[in-house]
Amino acid sequence: MSPFRVFQNGASMFQGLVERARKTVRGSADDIGWLQRVQSLPPTEDGTARFLEILDSVRNKEHKLPDSLVYLLIPGLFSNHGPLYFVKTKAYFSKMGLVCHIAKIHSESSVSKNAREIKDYIEEIYWGSRKRVLLLGHSKGGVDAAAALSLYWPQLKDKVAGLALAQSPYGGSPVASDILRDGQLGDYVMLRKLMEILVSKVLKGDLQALEDLTYERRKEFLSRHPLPPEVPIVSFHTEASITPSVLTALSHVAHVELPIAGDGNPARIPVVMPLSAAMAACSQLLVARYGEKSDGLVTRKDAEVPGSLAVRPERKLDHAWMVYSSMREEAGDEADTSQVCEALLSLLVEVAQKRRHEMAMKDE
């Protein structure tokens, strides 16, 4: 019996190694786009054409966002370390006479913690202004905002007018999953350990913030806390450019002030990073490994919320473009980030009006 047990144990170990190797090779291939395969969920509707019409009007200085709403911008991961995150867009809205806030949440916290903070933000804004709040969340900020509506809808249903998710991993992220899940690339190149040190030690955050974006966590959360079907939703997702010119682009992510300058005033020095190059590299990796288009971090399929109006522009925009302005001047024939945000929220207002009309007709 002893040789048999040795053989049995050896066979079991070999089978375990084979399964682990298979899991590593498959990676997130079976998970990408899983929401679109759940037949019980409502389908998305393509709103790209209408979005482009609104965007063209915005660029012609036709602004239709009502001042009867308050606009809340919800940033994603690492926003606490990027002081320019959404600042340009907030100033743009303020110049139009609109009340706009940026949610000052600890972006490296868990989805449930940020959902609670966003809920408190919404209630504070509503009770202070008596105006409903229109939300726009970028990246994990969209996931956090959606979680707030899922968890606290009875308290928020009369205070929220709708939610736009921009490049948000609503279904999960293959990048987060491949780094953090057991048996994935993170096990072999120490990425998981490095990410844990970066988030927990350097940024003083919670690694659960990233874990909450893995496919397992998103499936678990959405099965228990789906979005209320009456919430007006717009999903916006893009594809990163992988052209050679992208590799030389620099993004202005912050600035530092030097105490001494020739005129006696502090000198402001821009802090730049090659974010576009990093997004292009990640995008190429996801295409090579999974054959999936992405903005560098989030695949197009995983960014669409079931039942939402989906905006799928052909223009190449990476994940960092939505919040960090390039050091290069934007081409004159292209909309900037603030105009895109205005067009998304204008489209969301139309979706909300249509939803209210449908509900009124149903009640009658």
PDB file of C-alpha atoms in Angstrom, residues 98-352:
ATOM      1  CA  LEU A  98     -23.277  75.227 -12.494  1.00  0.00           C
ATOM      2  CA  VAL A  99     -22.681  73.934  -8.992  1.00  0.00           C
ATOM      3  CA  CYS A 100     -20.054  71.209  -9.237  1.00  0.00           C
ATOM      4  CA  HIS A 101     -18.177  69.285  -6.541  1.00  0.00           C
ATOM      5  CA  ILE A 102     -15.375  66.732  -6.516  1.00  0.00           C
ATOM      6  CA  ALA A 103     -15.918  63.959  -3.972  1.00  0.00           C
ATOM      7  CA  LYS A 104     -12.916  64.008  -1.633  1.00  0.00           C
ATOM      8  CA  ILE A 105     -12.864  60.306  -0.834  1.00  0.00           C
ATOM      9  CA  HIS A 106      -9.870  58.144  -0.004  1.00  0.00           C
ATOM     10  CA  SER A 107      -9.703  56.451  -3.380  1.00  0.00           C
ATOM     11  CA  GLU A 108      -7.512  53.611  -2.115  1.00  0.00           C
ATOM     12  CA  SER A 109     -10.247  52.485   0.282  1.00  0.00           C
ATOM     13  CA  SER A 110     -12.640  49.601  -0.314  1.00  0.00           C
ATOM     14  CA  VAL A 111     -15.733  49.965  -2.484  1.00  0.00           C
ATOM     15  CA  SER A 112     -18.068  49.583   0.500  1.00  0.00           C
ATOM     16  CA  LYS A 113     -16.280  52.292   2.510  1.00  0.00           C
ATOM     17  CA  ASN A 114     -16.281  54.744  -0.385  1.00  0.00           C
ATOM     18  CA  ALA A 115     -19.925  53.944  -1.124  1.00  0.00           C
ATOM     19  CA  ARG A 116     -20.823  55.084   2.374  1.00  0.00           C
ATOM     20  CA  GLU A 117     -18.813  58.305   1.977  1.00  0.00           C
ATOM     21  CA  ILE A 118     -20.442  59.058  -1.385  1.00  0.00           C
ATOM     22  CA  LYS A 119     -23.862  58.473   0.149  1.00  0.00           C
ATOM     23  CA  ASP A 120     -23.003  61.026   2.846  1.00  0.00           C
ATOM     24  CA  TYR A 121     -21.768  63.461   0.180  1.00  0.00           C
ATOM     25  CA  ILE A 122     -25.016  63.196  -1.756  1.00  0.00           C
ATOM     26  CA  GLU A 123     -27.168  63.724   1.322  1.00  0.00           C
ATOM     27  CA  GLU A 124     -25.103  66.709   2.442  1.00  0.00           C
ATOM     28  CA  ILE A 125     -25.342  68.316  -1.017  1.00  0.00           C
ATOM     29  CA  TYR A 126     -29.061  67.657  -1.274  1.00  0.00           C
ATOM     30  CA  TRP A 127     -29.953  69.002   2.163  1.00  0.00           C
ATOM     31  CA  GLY A 128     -27.798  72.069   1.581  1.00  0.00           C
ATOM     32  CA  SER A 129     -29.162  72.914  -1.880  1.00  0.00           C
ATOM     33  CA  ARG A 130     -32.502  71.075  -2.141  1.00  0.00           C
ATOM     34  CA  LYS A 131     -31.339  70.021  -5.596  1.00  0.00           C
ATOM     35  CA  ARG A 132     -30.928  66.495  -6.871  1.00  0.00           C
ATOM     36  CA  VAL A 133     -27.418  65.289  -7.660  1.00  0.00           C
ATOM     37  CA  LEU A 134     -26.119  64.037 -11.006  1.00  0.00           C
ATOM     38  CA  LEU A 135     -23.099  61.758 -10.626  1.00  0.00           C
ATOM     39  CA  LEU A 136     -20.130  61.155 -12.915  1.00  0.00           C
ATOM     40  CA  GLY A 137     -17.620  58.578 -11.712  1.00  0.00           C
ATOM     41  CA  HIS A 138     -14.360  57.783 -13.445  1.00  0.00           C
ATOM     42  CA  SER A 139     -12.659  54.394 -13.174  1.00  0.00           C
ATOM     43  CA  LYS A 140     -13.118  52.986  -9.641  1.00  0.00           C
ATOM     44  CA  GLY A 141     -15.066  56.153  -8.830  1.00  0.00           C
ATOM     45  CA  GLY A 142     -17.865  54.868 -11.055  1.00  0.00           C
ATOM     46  CA  VAL A 143     -17.818  51.516  -9.262  1.00  0.00           C
ATOM     47  CA  ASP A 144     -17.906  53.276  -5.877  1.00  0.00           C
ATOM     48  CA  ALA A 145     -20.799  55.504  -6.966  1.00  0.00           C
ATOM     49  CA  ALA A 146     -22.772  52.557  -8.339  1.00  0.00           C
ATOM     50  CA  ALA A 147     -22.206  50.716  -5.050  1.00  0.00           C
ATOM     51  CA  ALA A 148     -23.572  53.713  -3.138  1.00  0.00           C
ATOM     52  CA  LEU A 149     -26.782  53.555  -5.174  1.00  0.00           C
ATOM     53  CA  SER A 150     -27.030  49.779  -4.787  1.00  0.00           C
ATOM     54  CA  LEU A 151     -26.493  49.811  -1.033  1.00  0.00           C
ATOM     55  CA  TYR A 152     -28.389  52.978  -0.080  1.00  0.00           C
ATOM     56  CA  TRP A 153     -31.048  53.444  -2.746  1.00  0.00           C
ATOM     57  CA  PRO A 154     -33.974  53.821  -0.304  1.00  0.00           C
ATOM     58  CA  GLN A 155     -32.197  56.856   1.198  1.00  0.00           C
ATOM     59  CA  LEU A 156     -30.958  58.243  -2.139  1.00  0.00           C
ATOM     60  CA  LYS A 157     -33.738  57.608  -4.645  1.00  0.00           C
ATOM     61  CA  ASP A 158     -35.207  61.094  -4.263  1.00  0.00           C
ATOM     62  CA  LYS A 159     -31.810  62.788  -4.187  1.00  0.00           C
ATOM     63  CA  VAL A 160     -30.010  61.287  -7.216  1.00  0.00           C
ATOM     64  CA  ALA A 161     -30.902  62.097 -10.827  1.00  0.00           C
ATOM     65  CA  GLY A 162     -28.612  59.562 -12.499  1.00  0.00           C
ATOM     66  CA  LEU A 163     -25.097  58.147 -12.860  1.00  0.00           C
ATOM     67  CA  ALA A 164     -22.544  58.262 -15.685  1.00  0.00           C
ATOM     68  CA  LEU A 165     -19.703  55.750 -15.449  1.00  0.00           C
ATOM     69  CA  ALA A 166     -16.608  56.687 -17.456  1.00  0.00           C
ATOM     70  CA  GLN A 167     -14.101  53.901 -18.121  1.00  0.00           C
ATOM     71  CA  SER A 168     -15.231  52.066 -14.983  1.00  0.00           C
ATOM     72  CA  PRO A 169     -14.474  48.354 -14.425  1.00  0.00           C
ATOM     73  CA  TYR A 170     -18.077  47.652 -13.472  1.00  0.00           C
ATOM     74  CA  GLY A 171     -17.700  43.971 -14.339  1.00  0.00           C
ATOM     75  CA  GLY A 172     -14.108  43.775 -13.097  1.00  0.00           C
ATOM     76  CA  SER A 173     -10.616  44.349 -14.418  1.00  0.00           C
ATOM     77  CA  PRO A 174      -8.272  41.775 -15.972  1.00  0.00           C
ATOM     78  CA  VAL A 175      -5.308  43.826 -14.767  1.00  0.00           C
ATOM     79  CA  ALA A 176      -6.432  43.698 -11.123  1.00  0.00           C
ATOM     80  CA  SER A 177      -7.378  40.026 -11.449  1.00  0.00           C
ATOM     81  CA  ASP A 178      -4.116  38.941 -13.075  1.00  0.00           C
ATOM     82  CA  ILE A 179      -2.105  40.693 -10.367  1.00  0.00           C
ATOM     83  CA  LEU A 180      -4.074  39.722  -7.270  1.00  0.00           C
ATOM     84  CA  ARG A 181      -5.694  36.346  -7.885  1.00  0.00           C
ATOM     85  CA  ASP A 182      -3.964  33.122  -6.827  1.00  0.00           C
ATOM     86  CA  GLY A 183      -2.267  31.272  -9.644  1.00  0.00           C
ATOM     87  CA  GLN A 184      -1.976  34.339 -11.880  1.00  0.00           C
ATOM     88  CA  LEU A 185       0.973  36.374 -13.105  1.00  0.00           C
ATOM     89  CA  GLY A 186       1.219  38.189  -9.780  1.00  0.00           C
ATOM     90  CA  ASP A 187       2.461  34.951  -8.204  1.00  0.00           C
ATOM     91  CA  TYR A 188       5.427  34.656 -10.542  1.00  0.00           C
ATOM     92  CA  VAL A 189       6.785  38.176 -10.927  1.00  0.00           C
ATOM     93  CA  MET A 190       6.107  39.479  -7.379  1.00  0.00           C
ATOM     94  CA  LEU A 191       3.544  41.974  -8.672  1.00  0.00           C
ATOM     95  CA  ARG A 192       1.085  41.198  -5.895  1.00  0.00           C
ATOM     96  CA  LYS A 193       3.685  41.827  -3.193  1.00  0.00           C
ATOM     97  CA  LEU A 194       4.869  45.026  -4.850  1.00  0.00           C
ATOM     98  CA  MET A 195       1.288  46.259  -5.191  1.00  0.00           C
ATOM     99  CA  GLU A 196       0.612  45.473  -1.547  1.00  0.00           C
ATOM    100  CA  ILE A 197       3.649  47.514  -0.490  1.00  0.00           C
ATOM    101  CA  LEU A 198       2.682  50.392  -2.781  1.00  0.00           C
ATOM    102  CA  VAL A 199      -0.946  50.603  -1.650  1.00  0.00           C
ATOM    103  CA  SER A 200      -0.602  49.716   2.030  1.00  0.00           C
ATOM    104  CA  LYS A 201       2.767  51.188   2.967  1.00  0.00           C
ATOM    105  CA  VAL A 202       3.400  54.016   0.532  1.00  0.00           C
ATOM    106  CA  LEU A 203      -0.129  55.282  -0.195  1.00  0.00           C
ATOM    107  CA  LYS A 204      -1.557  54.311   3.219  1.00  0.00           C
ATOM    108  CA  GLY A 205      -4.510  52.672   1.534  1.00  0.00           C
ATOM    109  CA  ASP A 206      -6.290  49.337   1.668  1.00  0.00           C
ATOM    110  CA  LEU A 207      -5.341  46.580  -0.765  1.00  0.00           C
ATOM    111  CA  GLN A 208      -9.023  45.642  -0.798  1.00  0.00           C
ATOM    112  CA  ALA A 209      -9.536  48.684  -3.021  1.00  0.00           C
ATOM    113  CA  LEU A 210      -7.827  46.744  -5.811  1.00  0.00           C
ATOM    114  CA  GLU A 211      -9.173  43.356  -4.762  1.00  0.00           C
ATOM    115  CA  ASP A 212     -12.700  44.748  -5.074  1.00  0.00           C
ATOM    116  CA  LEU A 213     -12.024  45.203  -8.805  1.00  0.00           C
ATOM    117  CA  THR A 214     -11.200  41.553  -9.465  1.00  0.00           C
ATOM    118  CA  TYR A 215     -13.808  39.489 -11.266  1.00  0.00           C
ATOM    119  CA  GLU A 216     -14.540  37.294  -8.252  1.00  0.00           C
ATOM    120  CA  ARG A 217     -15.275  40.286  -6.025  1.00  0.00           C
ATOM    121  CA  ARG A 218     -17.392  42.048  -8.650  1.00  0.00           C
ATOM    122  CA  LYS A 219     -19.448  38.905  -9.296  1.00  0.00           C
ATOM    123  CA  GLU A 220     -20.010  38.437  -5.584  1.00  0.00           C
ATOM    124  CA  PHE A 221     -20.955  42.075  -4.978  1.00  0.00           C
ATOM    125  CA  LEU A 222     -23.294  42.433  -7.960  1.00  0.00           C
ATOM    126  CA  SER A 223     -25.081  39.171  -7.162  1.00  0.00           C
ATOM    127  CA  ARG A 224     -25.946  40.564  -3.716  1.00  0.00           C
ATOM    128  CA  HIS A 225     -26.290  44.264  -4.534  1.00  0.00           C
ATOM    129  CA  PRO A 226     -27.507  44.896  -8.093  1.00  0.00           C
ATOM    130  CA  LEU A 227     -28.182  48.428  -9.261  1.00  0.00           C
ATOM    131  CA  PRO A 228     -31.831  49.471  -8.912  1.00  0.00           C
ATOM    132  CA  PRO A 229     -33.394  49.186 -12.393  1.00  0.00           C
ATOM    133  CA  GLU A 230     -34.930  52.663 -12.209  1.00  0.00           C
ATOM    134  CA  VAL A 231     -31.558  54.441 -11.977  1.00  0.00           C
ATOM    135  CA  PRO A 232     -30.697  56.274 -15.251  1.00  0.00           C
ATOM    136  CA  ILE A 233     -27.240  55.048 -16.288  1.00  0.00           C
ATOM    137  CA  VAL A 234     -24.796  56.012 -19.045  1.00  0.00           C
ATOM    138  CA  SER A 235     -21.680  53.871 -19.658  1.00  0.00           C
ATOM    139  CA  PHE A 236     -18.695  55.390 -21.464  1.00  0.00           C
ATOM    140  CA  HIS A 237     -15.705  53.331 -22.585  1.00  0.00           C
ATOM    141  CA  THR A 238     -12.807  53.793 -24.973  1.00  0.00           C
ATOM    142  CA  GLU A 239      -9.774  52.146 -26.530  1.00  0.00           C
ATOM    143  CA  ALA A 240      -6.195  53.299 -25.976  1.00  0.00           C
ATOM    144  CA  SER A 241      -4.031  54.346 -28.885  1.00  0.00           C
ATOM    145  CA  ILE A 242      -0.909  52.276 -29.492  1.00  0.00           C
ATOM    146  CA  THR A 243       0.672  54.512 -32.147  1.00  0.00           C
ATOM    147  CA  PRO A 244       4.391  55.420 -31.804  1.00  0.00           C
ATOM    148  CA  SER A 245       3.578  59.069 -31.056  1.00  0.00           C
ATOM    149  CA  VAL A 246       1.821  58.019 -27.855  1.00  0.00           C
ATOM    150  CA  LEU A 247       5.113  56.775 -26.424  1.00  0.00           C
ATOM    151  CA  THR A 248       6.476  60.335 -26.278  1.00  0.00           C
ATOM    152  CA  ALA A 249       3.359  61.993 -24.817  1.00  0.00           C
ATOM    153  CA  LEU A 250       3.579  63.364 -21.290  1.00  0.00           C
ATOM    154  CA  SER A 251       0.655  63.930 -18.944  1.00  0.00           C
ATOM    155  CA  HIS A 252       0.574  66.800 -16.464  1.00  0.00           C
ATOM    156  CA  VAL A 253      -0.463  65.112 -13.214  1.00  0.00           C
ATOM    157  CA  ALA A 254       0.538  67.679 -10.586  1.00  0.00           C
ATOM    158  CA  HIS A 255       2.767  70.656  -9.892  1.00  0.00           C
ATOM    159  CA  VAL A 256       5.216  71.718  -7.221  1.00  0.00           C
ATOM    160  CA  GLU A 257       5.934  75.208  -6.004  1.00  0.00           C
ATOM    161  CA  LEU A 258       9.512  76.348  -5.529  1.00  0.00           C
ATOM    162  CA  PRO A 259       9.913  79.038  -2.868  1.00  0.00           C
ATOM    163  CA  ILE A 260      12.271  81.245  -4.887  1.00  0.00           C
ATOM    164  CA  ALA A 261      11.511  82.945  -8.189  1.00  0.00           C
ATOM    165  CA  GLY A 262      12.865  86.005  -9.981  1.00  0.00           C
ATOM    166  CA  ASP A 263       9.744  88.105  -9.343  1.00  0.00           C
ATOM    167  CA  GLY A 264       9.535  87.080  -5.702  1.00  0.00           C
ATOM    168  CA  ASN A 265       6.622  84.716  -6.285  1.00  0.00           C
ATOM    169  CA  PRO A 266       6.797  80.934  -5.967  1.00  0.00           C
ATOM    170  CA  ALA A 267       7.649  79.155  -9.206  1.00  0.00           C
ATOM    171  CA  ARG A 268       5.203  76.441 -10.297  1.00  0.00           C
ATOM    172  CA  ILE A 269       6.932  73.453 -11.880  1.00  0.00           C
ATOM    173  CA  PRO A 270       4.751  70.862 -13.645  1.00  0.00           C
ATOM    174  CA  VAL A 271       5.069  67.209 -12.672  1.00  0.00           C
ATOM    175  CA  VAL A 272       4.727  65.034 -15.758  1.00  0.00           C
ATOM    176  CA  MET A 273       4.577  61.293 -16.333  1.00  0.00           C
ATOM    177  CA  PRO A 274       4.461  59.103 -19.472  1.00  0.00           C
ATOM    178  CA  LEU A 275       0.991  57.788 -18.592  1.00  0.00           C
ATOM    179  CA  SER A 276      -0.079  57.384 -22.214  1.00  0.00           C
ATOM    180  CA  ALA A 277       2.906  55.160 -22.920  1.00  0.00           C
ATOM    181  CA  ALA A 278       2.059  52.994 -19.908  1.00  0.00           C
ATOM    182  CA  MET A 279      -1.587  52.712 -21.006  1.00  0.00           C
ATOM    183  CA  ALA A 280      -0.497  51.810 -24.545  1.00  0.00           C
ATOM    184  CA  ALA A 281       1.757  49.051 -23.214  1.00  0.00           C
ATOM    185  CA  CYS A 282      -1.029  47.611 -21.040  1.00  0.00           C
ATOM    186  CA  SER A 283      -3.469  47.823 -23.927  1.00  0.00           C
ATOM    187  CA  GLN A 284      -1.102  45.905 -26.190  1.00  0.00           C
ATOM    188  CA  LEU A 285      -0.654  43.270 -23.485  1.00  0.00           C
ATOM    189  CA  LEU A 286      -4.411  42.744 -23.153  1.00  0.00           C
ATOM    190  CA  VAL A 287      -4.775  42.453 -26.927  1.00  0.00           C
ATOM    191  CA  ALA A 288      -1.888  39.974 -27.149  1.00  0.00           C
ATOM    192  CA  ARG A 289      -3.062  37.823 -24.252  1.00  0.00           C
ATOM    193  CA  TYR A 290      -6.848  38.002 -24.554  1.00  0.00           C
ATOM    194  CA  GLY A 291      -7.601  39.632 -27.900  1.00  0.00           C
ATOM    195  CA  GLU A 292      -9.606  42.299 -26.046  1.00  0.00           C
ATOM    196  CA  LYS A 293      -9.731  46.034 -26.701  1.00  0.00           C
ATOM    197  CA  SER A 294      -9.267  48.267 -23.675  1.00  0.00           C
ATOM    198  CA  ASP A 295      -8.269  51.735 -22.520  1.00  0.00           C
ATOM    199  CA  GLY A 296      -5.167  50.172 -20.980  1.00  0.00           C
ATOM    200  CA  LEU A 297      -6.798  49.055 -17.731  1.00  0.00           C
ATOM    201  CA  VAL A 298     -10.480  48.357 -18.420  1.00  0.00           C
ATOM    202  CA  THR A 299     -11.809  46.321 -21.333  1.00  0.00           C
ATOM    203  CA  ARG A 300     -14.687  47.688 -23.352  1.00  0.00           C
ATOM    204  CA  LYS A 301     -16.874  44.733 -22.427  1.00  0.00           C
ATOM    205  CA  ASP A 302     -16.380  45.115 -18.684  1.00  0.00           C
ATOM    206  CA  ALA A 303     -17.169  48.857 -18.739  1.00  0.00           C
ATOM    207  CA  GLU A 304     -20.779  48.456 -19.911  1.00  0.00           C
ATOM    208  CA  VAL A 305     -23.460  48.389 -17.223  1.00  0.00           C
ATOM    209  CA  PRO A 306     -26.431  46.157 -18.151  1.00  0.00           C
ATOM    210  CA  GLY A 307     -29.477  48.243 -18.978  1.00  0.00           C
ATOM    211  CA  SER A 308     -27.456  51.407 -19.520  1.00  0.00           C
ATOM    212  CA  LEU A 309     -27.110  53.666 -22.540  1.00  0.00           C
ATOM    213  CA  ALA A 310     -23.623  52.798 -23.795  1.00  0.00           C
ATOM    214  CA  VAL A 311     -21.306  55.332 -25.430  1.00  0.00           C
ATOM    215  CA  ARG A 312     -18.635  53.653 -27.589  1.00  0.00           C
ATOM    216  CA  PRO A 313     -16.638  56.350 -29.393  1.00  0.00           C
ATOM    217  CA  GLU A 314     -14.113  55.356 -32.036  1.00  0.00           C
ATOM    218  CA  ARG A 315     -11.692  58.063 -30.941  1.00  0.00           C
ATOM    219  CA  LYS A 316      -8.626  56.570 -29.251  1.00  0.00           C
ATOM    220  CA  LEU A 317      -8.573  57.626 -25.588  1.00  0.00           C
ATOM    221  CA  ASP A 318      -6.639  55.894 -22.837  1.00  0.00           C
ATOM    222  CA  HIS A 319      -7.641  55.470 -19.218  1.00  0.00           C
ATOM    223  CA  ALA A 320      -5.622  58.432 -17.957  1.00  0.00           C
ATOM    224  CA  TRP A 321      -6.896  60.909 -20.565  1.00  0.00           C
ATOM    225  CA  MET A 322     -10.191  61.500 -18.781  1.00  0.00           C
ATOM    226  CA  VAL A 323      -8.552  63.196 -15.812  1.00  0.00           C
ATOM    227  CA  TYR A 324      -5.047  64.366 -16.734  1.00  0.00           C
ATOM    228  CA  SER A 325      -4.432  66.961 -19.412  1.00  0.00           C
ATOM    229  CA  SER A 326      -1.612  66.359 -21.855  1.00  0.00           C
ATOM    230  CA  MET A 327       1.392  68.660 -21.941  1.00  0.00           C
ATOM    231  CA  ARG A 328       0.774  68.909 -25.659  1.00  0.00           C
ATOM    232  CA  GLU A 329      -2.010  71.078 -26.954  1.00  0.00           C
ATOM    233  CA  GLU A 330      -5.115  69.123 -27.894  1.00  0.00           C
ATOM    234  CA  ALA A 331      -5.893  69.049 -31.580  1.00  0.00           C
ATOM    235  CA  GLY A 332      -8.302  71.769 -32.564  1.00  0.00           C
ATOM    236  CA  ASP A 333     -10.768  69.329 -34.101  1.00  0.00           C
ATOM    237  CA  GLU A 334     -11.069  67.195 -30.965  1.00  0.00           C
ATOM    238  CA  ALA A 335     -13.097  67.764 -27.807  1.00  0.00           C
ATOM    239  CA  ASP A 336     -11.279  68.097 -24.504  1.00  0.00           C
ATOM    240  CA  THR A 337     -12.018  66.218 -21.297  1.00  0.00           C
ATOM    241  CA  SER A 338     -14.382  68.838 -19.871  1.00  0.00           C
ATOM    242  CA  GLN A 339     -16.481  68.924 -23.034  1.00  0.00           C
ATOM    243  CA  VAL A 340     -16.719  65.135 -23.038  1.00  0.00           C
ATOM    244  CA  CYS A 341     -17.898  65.168 -19.406  1.00  0.00           C
ATOM    245  CA  GLU A 342     -20.487  67.845 -20.226  1.00  0.00           C
ATOM    246  CA  ALA A 343     -21.769  65.815 -23.173  1.00  0.00           C
ATOM    247  CA  LEU A 344     -21.982  62.645 -21.064  1.00  0.00           C
ATOM    248  CA  LEU A 345     -23.985  64.387 -18.350  1.00  0.00           C
ATOM    249  CA  SER A 346     -26.215  66.098 -20.932  1.00  0.00           C
ATOM    250  CA  LEU A 347     -26.956  62.686 -22.406  1.00  0.00           C
ATOM    251  CA  LEU A 348     -27.665  61.376 -18.916  1.00  0.00           C
ATOM    252  CA  VAL A 349     -30.188  64.180 -18.350  1.00  0.00           C
ATOM    253  CA  GLU A 350     -32.010  63.052 -21.501  1.00  0.00           C
ATOM    254  CA  VAL A 351     -31.977  59.432 -20.297  1.00  0.00           C
ATOM    255  CA  ALA A 352     -33.402  60.520 -16.931  1.00  0.00           C
TER     256      ALA A 352
END
